[in-house]
Amino acid sequence: MTSSIAKARARANIALAKYWGKADVELNLPAVPSISVTLDPLTTETTVELRANLAQDEFLLNGTAALGGELKRAIELLDRVRALAGTKLKAHVESRNHFPTASGLASSASGFAALAAAARKAAGLPFDADATSALARQSSASAARSVLGGFVELPAGKPGDASLAAHQLAPADHWSIAIVVAVTAEGRKSVGSTDGMTHTKVTSPYYESWVKAAPALADEVRAGLLARDIARVGRAMEQSTLAFHACALAADPGLLYFQPATLAAFAKVRELRAEGVTPVYATMDAGPHVKALCHASDAAAVSRALSGVPGVLRTLLAAPGHGVELL
Ligand code: DP6
């Protein structure tokens, strides 16, 4: 092979049943099952060009050379693809997030899903959803879910099982729901997910309880979404969020991802629900933003209500979207 180029697009996702904790750090296998919805319009587009004349991998993220941990994780993914494809060519990678400015959603899931798909294609490997998802998972487990569209599950991993991949539970058009993101802060989160999980596992007295409780919550979320039962999904989703945060809060020192506006937005979601008109439920990740799940027909009203909460900077509307696309 001399040189070759491939481009892919992938979307962010939000977990309805949360992943927090690893069964195998080396292979990046989750300790618990997680279920997510892949989201439009939050996309990342990535081009990978394998070039004969490059001495080392190059990675431009939103037009700027990536360094440190970001570059290292990308090179590790490229190394796995090179080993599979039997090539030594270095890559020039350009990745762009088409996210609304400071959307409050992580771009690592869409980023690694797009990189995995584009790198495999550039290296001449055939498209294979399982292999792409397993490859993305090794860089960031939530990225395994962004390879698929609609409603997606990543099972818990068994130590040593390098092939673990996510699979689709239902396509994007299965259920007309929306996710309203209430953005409560600018800038990056204090402790990233990878470090936060390790810290929780090592120091939180609640870690084992969380790992034990998570599968039943994922079962509820799965059953609820297959039945399009928003109350069933929503209740289990809120418990999954609060249980993983409780586990992280109990670490030493505790991981506190909430800001005052996080709790205010969460309270607003429960207030709306208590009025009995709008079924709406909240979830949070390793950051201060609140993501509300509601029927698509209620999204505008939920967005208006959350925009009025003190400390909420803006809201953003997202809906179920497709999996990774080769362009
Ligand atoms: C709280 O997938 O970012 O968003 O595998 O270490 O890269 P790594 O972690 P990551 O963790 C996501 C954690 C979460 C919940 C979720 O998306 O399931």
mmCIF file of N, CA and C and ligand atoms in Angstrom, residues 13 15 17-20 22 28 34 73 108 137 139-143 145 193-194 197 244 285-286, ligand 1:
data_model
loop_
_atom_site.group_PDB
_atom_site.id
_atom_site.type_symbol
_atom_site.label_atom_id
_atom_site.label_comp_id
_atom_site.label_asym_id
_atom_site.label_seq_id
_atom_site.Cartn_x
_atom_site.Cartn_y
_atom_site.Cartn_z
ATOM 1 N N ASN A 13 -23.408 10.411 21.902
ATOM 2 C CA ASN A 13 -24.521 9.667 22.497
ATOM 3 C C ASN A 13 -24.652 10.041 23.960
ATOM 4 N N ALA A 15 -25.927 8.319 27.673
ATOM 5 C CA ALA A 15 -26.301 7.052 28.304
ATOM 6 C C ALA A 15 -27.577 7.205 29.120
ATOM 7 N N ALA A 17 -28.694 4.249 30.680
ATOM 8 C CA ALA A 17 -28.161 3.427 31.774
ATOM 9 C C ALA A 17 -26.648 3.629 31.726
ATOM 10 N N LYS A 18 -26.071 4.059 32.832
ATOM 11 C CA LYS A 18 -24.690 4.567 32.797
ATOM 12 C C LYS A 18 -23.619 3.492 32.898
ATOM 13 N N TYR A 19 -22.524 3.773 32.204
ATOM 14 C CA TYR A 19 -21.257 3.035 32.363
ATOM 15 C C TYR A 19 -20.393 3.828 33.329
ATOM 16 N N TRP A 20 -19.917 3.169 34.395
ATOM 17 C CA TRP A 20 -18.954 3.812 35.293
ATOM 18 C C TRP A 20 -18.171 2.690 35.962
ATOM 19 N N LYS A 22 -14.421 -0.032 35.300
ATOM 20 C CA LYS A 22 -13.834 -0.930 34.292
ATOM 21 C C LYS A 22 -13.585 -2.325 34.871
ATOM 22 N N ASN A 28 -9.815 -1.864 28.322
ATOM 23 C CA ASN A 28 -10.901 -0.898 28.517
ATOM 24 C C ASN A 28 -12.282 -1.556 28.406
ATOM 25 N N SER A 34 -24.239 -0.753 29.687
ATOM 26 C CA SER A 34 -24.770 0.605 29.523
ATOM 27 C C SER A 34 -25.654 0.657 28.278
ATOM 28 N N ARG A 73 -3.881 8.642 22.647
ATOM 29 C CA ARG A 73 -5.022 7.732 22.462
ATOM 30 C C ARG A 73 -5.290 7.490 20.979
ATOM 31 N N SER A 108 -15.638 12.817 22.801
ATOM 32 C CA SER A 108 -14.747 11.665 22.662
ATOM 33 C C SER A 108 -15.487 10.466 22.067
ATOM 34 N N ARG A 137 -14.218 1.073 21.302
ATOM 35 C CA ARG A 137 -14.357 0.816 22.741
ATOM 36 C C ARG A 137 -13.018 0.816 23.466
ATOM 37 N N SER A 139 -10.531 2.617 22.944
ATOM 38 C CA SER A 139 -10.088 3.994 23.186
ATOM 39 C C SER A 139 -10.973 4.685 24.210
ATOM 40 N N SER A 140 -12.278 4.473 24.125
ATOM 41 C CA SER A 140 -13.237 5.092 25.042
ATOM 42 C C SER A 140 -14.519 4.268 24.954
ATOM 43 N N ALA A 141 -14.942 3.682 26.076
ATOM 44 C CA ALA A 141 -16.025 2.697 25.991
ATOM 45 C C ALA A 141 -17.320 3.305 25.463
ATOM 46 N N SER A 142 -17.594 4.572 25.806
ATOM 47 C CA SER A 142 -18.828 5.172 25.287
ATOM 48 C C SER A 142 -18.773 5.313 23.758
ATOM 49 N N ALA A 143 -17.577 5.365 23.179
ATOM 50 C CA ALA A 143 -17.430 5.473 21.720
ATOM 51 C C ALA A 143 -17.922 4.212 21.007
ATOM 52 N N ARG A 145 -20.569 2.732 21.570
ATOM 53 C CA ARG A 145 -22.016 2.899 21.354
ATOM 54 C C ARG A 145 -22.299 3.842 20.192
ATOM 55 N N SER A 193 -13.621 11.223 32.751
ATOM 56 C CA SER A 193 -14.269 9.946 33.084
ATOM 57 C C SER A 193 -13.258 8.850 33.405
ATOM 58 N N THR A 194 -12.221 8.717 32.590
ATOM 59 C CA THR A 194 -11.277 7.608 32.778
ATOM 60 C C THR A 194 -10.642 7.678 34.166
ATOM 61 N N MET A 197 -13.257 7.159 37.039
ATOM 62 C CA MET A 197 -13.651 5.757 37.266
ATOM 63 C C MET A 197 -12.606 5.006 38.075
ATOM 64 N N PHE A 244 -24.673 6.233 40.198
ATOM 65 C CA PHE A 244 -23.250 6.356 39.838
ATOM 66 C C PHE A 244 -22.642 7.608 40.457
ATOM 67 N N ASP A 285 -23.840 13.320 33.354
ATOM 68 C CA ASP A 285 -22.626 12.519 33.178
ATOM 69 C C ASP A 285 -21.527 13.057 34.090
ATOM 70 N N ALA A 286 -20.275 12.873 33.701
ATOM 71 C CA ALA A 286 -19.182 13.327 34.563
ATOM 72 C C ALA A 286 -18.944 14.818 34.327
HETATM 73 C C1 DP6 B 1 -20.464 9.158 32.762
HETATM 74 O O1 DP6 B 1 -16.495 6.419 27.766
HETATM 75 O O2 DP6 B 1 -15.644 8.686 28.504
HETATM 76 O O3 DP6 B 1 -20.478 9.483 30.406
HETATM 77 O O4 DP6 B 1 -13.895 4.463 28.529
HETATM 78 O O5 DP6 B 1 -12.517 5.783 30.120
HETATM 79 O O6 DP6 B 1 -13.008 6.715 27.849
HETATM 80 P P1 DP6 B 1 -13.503 5.841 28.987
HETATM 81 O O7 DP6 B 1 -14.785 6.570 29.593
HETATM 82 P P2 DP6 B 1 -16.001 7.281 28.858
HETATM 83 O O8 DP6 B 1 -17.061 7.299 30.060
HETATM 84 C C2 DP6 B 1 -18.362 7.756 29.941
HETATM 85 C C3 DP6 B 1 -18.965 7.839 31.307
HETATM 86 C C4 DP6 B 1 -20.328 8.491 31.394
HETATM 87 C C5 DP6 B 1 -21.455 7.476 31.296
HETATM 88 C C6 DP6 B 1 -21.703 6.859 29.950
HETATM 89 O O9 DP6 B 1 -21.551 7.526 28.915
HETATM 90 O O10 DP6 B 1 -22.112 5.691 29.956
#
